[in-house]
Amino acid sequence: MDLTTNYLGLRLRSPLVPSASPMSGEIDNILWMEDAGAGAVVLPSLFEEQLSLESYELHHHLTYGTESFPESLTYFPQHQNFRLGPEEYLNLIQKTREKVKIPIIASLNGSSLDGWTEYARMIEQAGATALELNNYSVHTDPELTSEQIEQSYINMLKVVKASVQIPVAIKLSPYFTNMANMAKRLDDAGADALVLFNRFYQPDINLETLEVEPHVLLSTPQAMRLPLRWIAILYGRINAHLAATSGIHNGHDVLKMLMAGANITMLCSVLLRHGIEHIKCIEQEIRQWMEKHEYESVKQLQGSMSQKHCPNPSAFERAQYMRALQTYQPDWGRVYEPSHYHG
């Protein structure tokens, strides 16, 4: 049974790819992921704020006290005394590439053009197989138009593509006025893949301390419906590959995403809950289903239930939305009829 798939021009042995998370920041974990059957691994994101902090701290320490005495050379610190996140990130790429055979996809998380280009080049030089751009921006300026926001994505992609030779994927949120148009524009701008979708961090309010607190929620299987729908709609309409992320917890979830048109499926919350070894369980579920239904390869599955090939393509559109609401029956029992009311 052939589970290989093509993503970013790379031949992967499996469509199961651990996505960016704290787990993929350790070389031992990445080796474990490879042994468990992962087709590739996405490293944790390097944030633009880390790049800014590194520049600020280095400038501060190199200049601190030097105005006191001309001979105060001992004020200059030794480079090894600093723990610089970006430098460690590049070292992680280099060391991982030396020890594993599967592709290593680096992740950059930024919001400005200057925050992308320099480290995109350094990531390529460090040996990353590919690069995933994660534009996590919460726009709160009421004067900022949707056209300006969308154009910022296009500009960011173009400057990074001009800076590196390795394949570039872009991770998106679903909050665009016309997702299909945005996908096509990014495809035209040179995106090698679209990763659908980013899950936004949502803060919470502590009613006891009256403070806003970070509250990271792991995904549930219901979260897969949104990327499933858009991957099915986009399959065959753009050249960029499609990566599914959010809500993928078992082999059946993976199979559905592949049938919708995904090239790969990304795993995060399920591995945080059940451990890296769970990759093997998911692969086994895929193999058992494919054997039972006489499928020989992932390629045979891919896109077979997309909007392009679905026997009922309107299921992805408005008509089925109305029908679903009109035919829905609640699970909590018989609806109360007026004739039964005696009050």
CSV table of C-alpha atoms in Angstrom, one decimal:
chain,number,residue,atom,x,y,z
A,1,MET,CA,0.0,0.0,0.0
A,2,ASP,CA,1.5,3.3,-1.1
A,3,LEU,CA,1.1,6.1,1.4
A,4,THR,CA,3.6,8.5,-0.3
A,5,THR,CA,2.4,12.0,-1.2
A,6,ASN,CA,3.9,15.0,-2.9
A,7,TYR,CA,4.1,18.3,-0.9
A,8,LEU,CA,6.1,21.4,-1.8
A,9,GLY,CA,7.7,19.4,-4.6
A,10,LEU,CA,9.0,16.9,-2.0
A,11,ARG,CA,8.1,13.2,-2.0
A,12,LEU,CA,7.0,12.3,1.5
A,13,ARG,CA,6.6,8.8,2.7
A,14,SER,CA,3.4,9.6,4.5
A,15,PRO,CA,0.8,12.4,4.6
A,16,LEU,CA,1.2,12.6,8.4
A,17,VAL,CA,3.2,15.7,9.3
A,18,PRO,CA,3.6,17.0,12.9
A,19,SER,CA,2.9,20.8,12.8
A,20,ALA,CA,4.7,23.6,14.6
A,21,SER,CA,4.5,22.9,18.4
A,22,PRO,CA,6.9,22.7,21.4
A,23,MET,CA,7.3,19.0,20.7
A,24,SER,CA,9.2,19.7,17.4
A,25,GLY,CA,11.7,21.9,19.2
A,26,GLU,CA,13.7,19.0,20.5
A,27,ILE,CA,15.9,16.8,18.2
A,28,ASP,CA,15.1,13.7,20.2
A,29,ASN,CA,11.3,14.3,19.6
A,30,ILE,CA,11.9,14.8,15.9
A,31,LEU,CA,13.8,11.5,15.7
A,32,TRP,CA,10.9,9.9,17.4
A,33,MET,CA,8.5,11.4,15.0
A,34,GLU,CA,10.5,10.1,12.1
A,35,ASP,CA,10.6,6.6,13.6
A,36,ALA,CA,6.8,6.8,14.2
A,37,GLY,CA,6.2,7.4,10.5
A,38,ALA,CA,6.0,11.1,10.0
A,39,GLY,CA,6.4,12.2,6.4
A,40,ALA,CA,8.0,15.6,7.4
A,41,VAL,CA,8.2,17.8,10.5
A,42,VAL,CA,7.4,21.5,10.9
A,43,LEU,CA,9.6,23.2,13.5
A,44,PRO,CA,8.2,25.6,16.1
A,45,SER,CA,7.8,29.1,14.8
A,46,LEU,CA,10.5,31.7,15.1
A,47,PHE,CA,8.7,34.9,16.0
A,48,GLU,CA,9.6,38.4,14.7
A,49,GLU,CA,9.6,39.6,18.3
A,50,GLN,CA,12.5,37.3,19.0
A,51,LEU,CA,14.5,38.8,16.2
A,52,SER,CA,13.8,42.3,17.5
A,53,LEU,CA,14.7,41.3,21.1
A,54,GLU,CA,18.0,39.8,19.9
A,55,SER,CA,19.0,43.0,18.1
A,56,TYR,CA,18.0,45.1,21.1
A,57,GLU,CA,19.8,43.0,23.7
A,58,LEU,CA,22.9,42.7,21.6
A,59,HIS,CA,23.1,46.4,21.1
A,60,HIS,CA,22.4,47.0,24.8
A,61,HIS,CA,25.1,44.7,26.1
A,62,LEU,CA,27.7,45.7,23.6
A,63,THR,CA,27.3,49.4,24.4
A,64,TYR,CA,26.5,49.2,28.1
A,65,GLY,CA,29.2,51.0,30.2
A,66,THR,CA,31.5,51.8,27.4
A,67,GLU,CA,31.1,55.5,27.9
A,68,SER,CA,32.4,55.2,31.5
A,69,PHE,CA,36.2,54.9,30.8
A,70,PRO,CA,38.0,54.6,27.5
A,71,GLU,CA,39.9,51.5,28.8
A,72,SER,CA,36.7,49.7,29.9
A,73,LEU,CA,37.0,46.9,27.4
A,74,THR,CA,35.9,44.4,30.1
A,75,TYR,CA,32.4,45.8,29.7
A,76,PHE,CA,32.1,44.0,26.4
A,77,PRO,CA,30.4,40.6,27.1
A,78,GLN,CA,31.4,37.3,25.7
A,79,HIS,CA,29.0,36.2,22.9
A,80,GLN,CA,28.4,32.7,24.6
A,81,ASN,CA,26.9,34.4,27.6
A,82,PHE,CA,23.8,35.2,25.7
A,83,ARG,CA,21.0,32.8,25.0
A,84,LEU,CA,19.7,34.1,21.6
A,85,GLY,CA,16.6,32.4,20.4
A,86,PRO,CA,17.2,32.9,16.6
A,87,GLU,CA,20.7,31.6,16.9
A,88,GLU,CA,19.5,28.5,18.7
A,89,TYR,CA,16.8,28.1,16.0
A,90,LEU,CA,19.4,28.0,13.3
A,91,ASN,CA,21.4,25.5,15.2
A,92,LEU,CA,18.3,23.3,15.7
A,93,ILE,CA,17.9,23.3,11.9
A,94,GLN,CA,21.5,22.4,11.2
A,95,LYS,CA,21.7,19.6,13.9
A,96,THR,CA,18.3,18.1,12.9
A,97,ARG,CA,19.2,18.0,9.2
A,98,GLU,CA,22.4,16.0,10.2
A,99,LYS,CA,20.4,13.4,12.0
A,100,VAL,CA,17.1,12.9,10.3
A,101,LYS,CA,16.2,11.9,6.7
A,102,ILE,CA,12.7,13.4,6.5
A,103,PRO,CA,12.2,17.0,5.3
A,104,ILE,CA,12.5,19.7,7.9
A,105,ILE,CA,10.1,22.6,7.4
A,106,ALA,CA,11.1,25.8,9.3
A,107,SER,CA,8.4,28.2,10.4
A,108,LEU,CA,8.6,32.0,10.6
A,109,ASN,CA,5.9,34.0,12.4
A,110,GLY,CA,6.0,37.7,11.7
A,111,SER,CA,4.0,40.8,10.8
A,112,SER,CA,6.3,43.1,8.9
A,113,LEU,CA,8.4,42.8,5.7
A,114,ASP,CA,11.7,43.5,7.6
A,115,GLY,CA,10.8,40.7,10.0
A,116,TRP,CA,10.8,38.0,7.2
A,117,THR,CA,13.5,38.4,4.6
A,118,GLU,CA,16.8,38.3,6.6
A,119,TYR,CA,15.9,35.2,8.6
A,120,ALA,CA,14.3,33.5,5.7
A,121,ARG,CA,17.7,33.5,4.0
A,122,MET,CA,19.5,32.4,7.1
A,123,ILE,CA,17.0,29.6,7.6
A,124,GLU,CA,17.7,28.4,4.1
A,125,GLN,CA,21.4,28.6,4.7
A,126,ALA,CA,21.0,26.6,7.9
A,127,GLY,CA,19.6,23.7,5.8
A,128,ALA,CA,15.8,23.8,6.1
A,129,THR,CA,14.1,21.9,3.4
A,130,ALA,CA,11.3,24.3,3.1
A,131,LEU,CA,9.8,27.3,4.9
A,132,GLU,CA,6.3,27.9,6.3
A,133,LEU,CA,5.2,31.6,6.7
A,134,ASN,CA,2.7,32.1,9.6
A,135,ASN,CA,1.3,35.6,9.3
A,136,TYR,CA,-0.5,35.8,12.7
A,137,SER,CA,-1.8,39.3,12.8
A,138,VAL,CA,-4.9,40.6,14.7
A,139,HIS,CA,-5.8,43.8,12.9
A,140,THR,CA,-7.6,46.3,15.2
A,141,ASP,CA,-7.1,49.5,13.4
A,142,PRO,CA,-10.6,50.6,12.1
A,143,GLU,CA,-8.9,52.7,9.4
A,144,LEU,CA,-7.2,49.6,7.9
A,145,THR,CA,-9.1,48.2,4.9
A,146,SER,CA,-9.4,44.6,3.9
A,147,GLU,CA,-7.6,45.5,0.6
A,148,GLN,CA,-4.6,46.7,2.5
A,149,ILE,CA,-4.5,43.6,4.7
A,150,GLU,CA,-4.7,41.3,1.8
A,151,GLN,CA,-2.1,43.1,-0.1
A,152,SER,CA,0.3,42.8,2.9
A,153,TYR,CA,0.1,39.0,2.6
A,154,ILE,CA,0.9,39.2,-1.1
A,155,ASN,CA,3.8,41.6,-0.5
A,156,MET,CA,5.2,39.5,2.3
A,157,LEU,CA,5.1,36.3,0.2
A,158,LYS,CA,6.8,38.0,-2.8
A,159,VAL,CA,9.7,39.4,-0.8
A,160,VAL,CA,10.3,36.0,0.9
A,161,LYS,CA,10.1,34.1,-2.4
A,162,ALA,CA,12.6,36.6,-3.9
A,163,SER,CA,15.0,35.9,-1.0
A,164,VAL,CA,15.1,32.1,-1.0
A,165,GLN,CA,15.2,29.2,-3.3
A,166,ILE,CA,13.5,26.6,-1.1
A,167,PRO,CA,9.8,26.0,-1.3
A,168,VAL,CA,7.6,28.4,0.6
A,169,ALA,CA,4.2,27.6,2.2
A,170,ILE,CA,1.9,30.2,3.8
A,171,LYS,CA,-0.3,29.4,6.7
A,172,LEU,CA,-3.6,31.4,6.6
A,173,SER,CA,-6.6,32.2,8.8
A,174,PRO,CA,-10.1,31.7,7.3
A,175,TYR,CA,-11.1,35.3,7.9
A,176,PHE,CA,-11.0,36.7,4.4
A,177,THR,CA,-13.9,38.3,2.6
A,178,ASN,CA,-13.4,35.9,-0.4
A,179,MET,CA,-11.1,33.0,0.6
A,180,ALA,CA,-11.2,31.6,-2.9
A,181,ASN,CA,-9.9,34.9,-4.4
A,182,MET,CA,-7.2,35.2,-1.7
A,183,ALA,CA,-6.0,31.7,-2.4
A,184,LYS,CA,-5.8,32.4,-6.1
A,185,ARG,CA,-3.9,35.6,-5.5
A,186,LEU,CA,-1.4,33.9,-3.3
A,187,ASP,CA,-1.1,31.1,-5.8
A,188,ASP,CA,-0.4,33.6,-8.6
A,189,ALA,CA,2.2,35.3,-6.3
A,190,GLY,CA,4.2,32.1,-6.1
A,191,ALA,CA,3.0,30.3,-3.0
A,192,ASP,CA,4.1,26.6,-3.2
A,193,ALA,CA,1.5,25.6,-0.7
A,194,LEU,CA,-1.4,26.9,1.4
A,195,VAL,CA,-1.8,25.7,5.0
A,196,LEU,CA,-5.5,25.8,6.0
A,197,PHE,CA,-6.2,27.1,8.7
A,198,ASN,CA,-4.4,28.9,11.5
A,199,ARG,CA,-6.1,28.7,14.9
A,200,PHE,CA,-6.1,32.0,16.6
A,201,TYR,CA,-5.1,32.4,20.2
A,202,GLN,CA,-8.1,33.6,22.2
A,203,PRO,CA,-7.6,35.2,25.7
A,204,ASP,CA,-10.0,34.6,28.6
A,205,ILE,CA,-11.1,36.7,31.6
A,206,ASN,CA,-10.5,35.4,35.1
A,207,LEU,CA,-13.5,36.4,37.2
A,208,GLU,CA,-11.7,36.0,40.5
A,209,THR,CA,-8.5,38.0,39.7
A,210,LEU,CA,-10.2,40.3,37.1
A,211,GLU,CA,-7.3,39.8,34.7
A,212,VAL,CA,-7.1,38.8,31.1
A,213,GLU,CA,-5.3,35.5,30.9
A,214,PRO,CA,-3.8,33.4,28.1
A,215,HIS,CA,-5.9,30.4,27.5
A,216,VAL,CA,-4.7,27.9,24.8
A,217,LEU,CA,-7.3,25.4,23.9
A,218,LEU,CA,-6.4,22.2,22.0
A,219,SER,CA,-8.5,21.5,18.9
A,220,THR,CA,-11.4,19.1,18.7
A,221,PRO,CA,-12.4,17.0,15.7
A,222,GLN,CA,-15.2,19.5,14.9
A,223,ALA,CA,-12.6,22.0,14.0
A,224,MET,CA,-11.7,20.0,10.8
A,225,ARG,CA,-14.9,20.9,9.1
A,226,LEU,CA,-13.8,24.4,8.0
A,227,PRO,CA,-10.5,23.4,6.4
A,228,LEU,CA,-12.2,20.3,4.9
A,229,ARG,CA,-14.7,22.5,3.1
A,230,TRP,CA,-12.2,25.0,1.7
A,231,ILE,CA,-9.7,22.4,0.6
A,232,ALA,CA,-12.5,20.6,-1.2
A,233,ILE,CA,-13.5,23.9,-2.9
A,234,LEU,CA,-9.9,24.9,-3.8
A,235,TYR,CA,-8.7,21.5,-5.1
A,236,GLY,CA,-8.1,21.6,-8.8
A,237,ARG,CA,-8.5,25.4,-9.0
A,238,ILE,CA,-5.1,26.5,-7.9
A,239,ASN,CA,-1.6,25.0,-8.5
A,240,ALA,CA,-0.4,25.4,-4.9
A,241,HIS,CA,-0.4,22.3,-2.7
A,242,LEU,CA,-2.9,22.2,0.1
A,243,ALA,CA,-2.1,21.2,3.7
A,244,ALA,CA,-4.9,20.5,6.2
A,245,THR,CA,-4.5,21.5,9.8
A,246,SER,CA,-6.9,21.9,12.8
A,247,GLY,CA,-9.0,19.1,14.2
A,248,ILE,CA,-7.2,16.1,12.7
A,249,HIS,CA,-7.3,13.4,15.5
A,250,ASN,CA,-7.6,10.0,13.8
A,251,GLY,CA,-7.1,8.1,10.6
A,252,HIS,CA,-10.6,8.8,9.4
A,253,ASP,CA,-10.0,12.5,9.7
A,254,VAL,CA,-6.9,12.1,7.6
A,255,LEU,CA,-8.8,10.1,5.0
A,256,LYS,CA,-11.5,12.8,4.7
A,257,MET,CA,-8.9,15.5,4.2
A,258,LEU,CA,-7.1,13.5,1.6
A,259,MET,CA,-10.4,12.9,-0.3
A,260,ALA,CA,-11.2,16.6,-0.1
A,261,GLY,CA,-7.9,17.3,-1.8
A,262,ALA,CA,-5.2,17.8,0.8
A,263,ASN,CA,-1.6,16.8,0.0
A,264,ILE,CA,-0.7,16.4,3.7
A,265,THR,CA,-2.5,16.5,7.0
A,266,MET,CA,-0.9,18.2,10.0
A,267,LEU,CA,-1.0,16.9,13.5
A,268,CYS,CA,-0.6,18.9,16.7
A,269,SER,CA,-3.3,18.7,19.4
A,270,VAL,CA,-3.7,14.9,19.1
A,271,LEU,CA,0.0,14.4,19.6
A,272,LEU,CA,0.0,16.8,22.6
A,273,ARG,CA,-2.8,14.7,24.1
A,274,HIS,CA,-1.6,11.2,23.2
A,275,GLY,CA,2.1,11.4,22.5
A,276,ILE,CA,4.3,11.1,19.4
A,277,GLU,CA,3.8,7.3,19.2
A,278,HIS,CA,0.1,8.0,18.3
A,279,ILE,CA,1.3,8.7,14.7
A,280,LYS,CA,1.6,4.9,14.3
A,281,CYS,CA,-2.0,4.4,15.5
A,282,ILE,CA,-3.3,6.9,12.9
A,283,GLU,CA,-1.3,5.3,10.1
A,284,GLN,CA,-2.7,1.9,11.1
A,285,GLU,CA,-6.2,3.2,10.9
A,286,ILE,CA,-5.5,4.6,7.4
A,287,ARG,CA,-4.1,1.3,6.2
A,288,GLN,CA,-7.0,-0.7,7.6
A,289,TRP,CA,-9.6,1.5,5.9
A,290,MET,CA,-7.7,1.6,2.6
A,291,GLU,CA,-7.4,-2.2,2.6
A,292,LYS,CA,-11.1,-2.7,3.5
A,293,HIS,CA,-12.2,-0.4,0.7
A,294,GLU,CA,-9.6,-1.6,-1.8
A,295,TYR,CA,-7.5,1.6,-2.2
A,296,GLU,CA,-3.9,1.1,-3.2
A,297,SER,CA,-2.5,4.6,-2.7
A,298,VAL,CA,-2.9,8.1,-1.3
A,299,LYS,CA,-2.8,9.4,-4.8
A,300,GLN,CA,-5.9,7.3,-5.6
A,301,LEU,CA,-7.7,9.0,-2.7
A,302,GLN,CA,-6.7,12.5,-3.2
A,303,GLY,CA,-9.4,14.9,-4.4
A,304,SER,CA,-11.9,12.1,-5.0
A,305,MET,CA,-14.5,13.9,-2.9
A,306,SER,CA,-13.5,17.5,-3.7
A,307,GLN,CA,-16.1,19.9,-5.1
A,308,LYS,CA,-14.6,19.2,-8.5
A,309,HIS,CA,-15.3,15.4,-8.3
A,310,CYS,CA,-18.1,15.2,-5.7
A,311,PRO,CA,-21.4,13.7,-7.0
A,312,ASN,CA,-23.1,16.6,-5.1
A,313,PRO,CA,-20.9,19.6,-5.5
A,314,SER,CA,-23.6,22.0,-4.0
A,315,ALA,CA,-23.0,20.3,-0.6
A,316,PHE,CA,-20.1,22.7,-0.2
A,317,GLU,CA,-22.3,25.8,-1.0
A,318,ARG,CA,-25.3,27.7,0.2
A,319,ALA,CA,-28.0,25.4,-1.1
A,320,GLN,CA,-27.0,22.6,1.3
A,321,TYR,CA,-26.8,25.1,4.2
A,322,MET,CA,-30.5,25.9,3.9
A,323,ARG,CA,-31.4,22.2,3.4
A,324,ALA,CA,-29.4,21.2,6.5
A,325,LEU,CA,-31.2,23.7,8.7
A,326,GLN,CA,-34.6,22.8,7.4
A,327,THR,CA,-34.2,19.0,7.9
A,328,TYR,CA,-32.3,19.0,11.2
A,329,GLN,CA,-33.8,17.0,14.0
A,330,PRO,CA,-32.8,17.6,17.6
A,331,ASP,CA,-31.3,14.8,19.6
A,332,TRP,CA,-33.1,15.5,22.8
A,333,GLY,CA,-36.3,13.7,22.0
A,334,ARG,CA,-39.7,14.3,20.6
A,335,VAL,CA,-40.6,17.9,19.8
A,336,TYR,CA,-43.5,19.1,22.0
A,337,GLU,CA,-46.7,19.3,20.0
A,338,PRO,CA,-49.4,21.9,20.8
A,339,SER,CA,-52.1,19.1,21.3
A,340,HIS,CA,-50.1,17.8,24.3
A,341,TYR,CA,-50.2,21.1,26.1
A,342,HIS,CA,-52.9,21.2,28.9
A,343,GLY,CA,-51.9,24.3,30.8
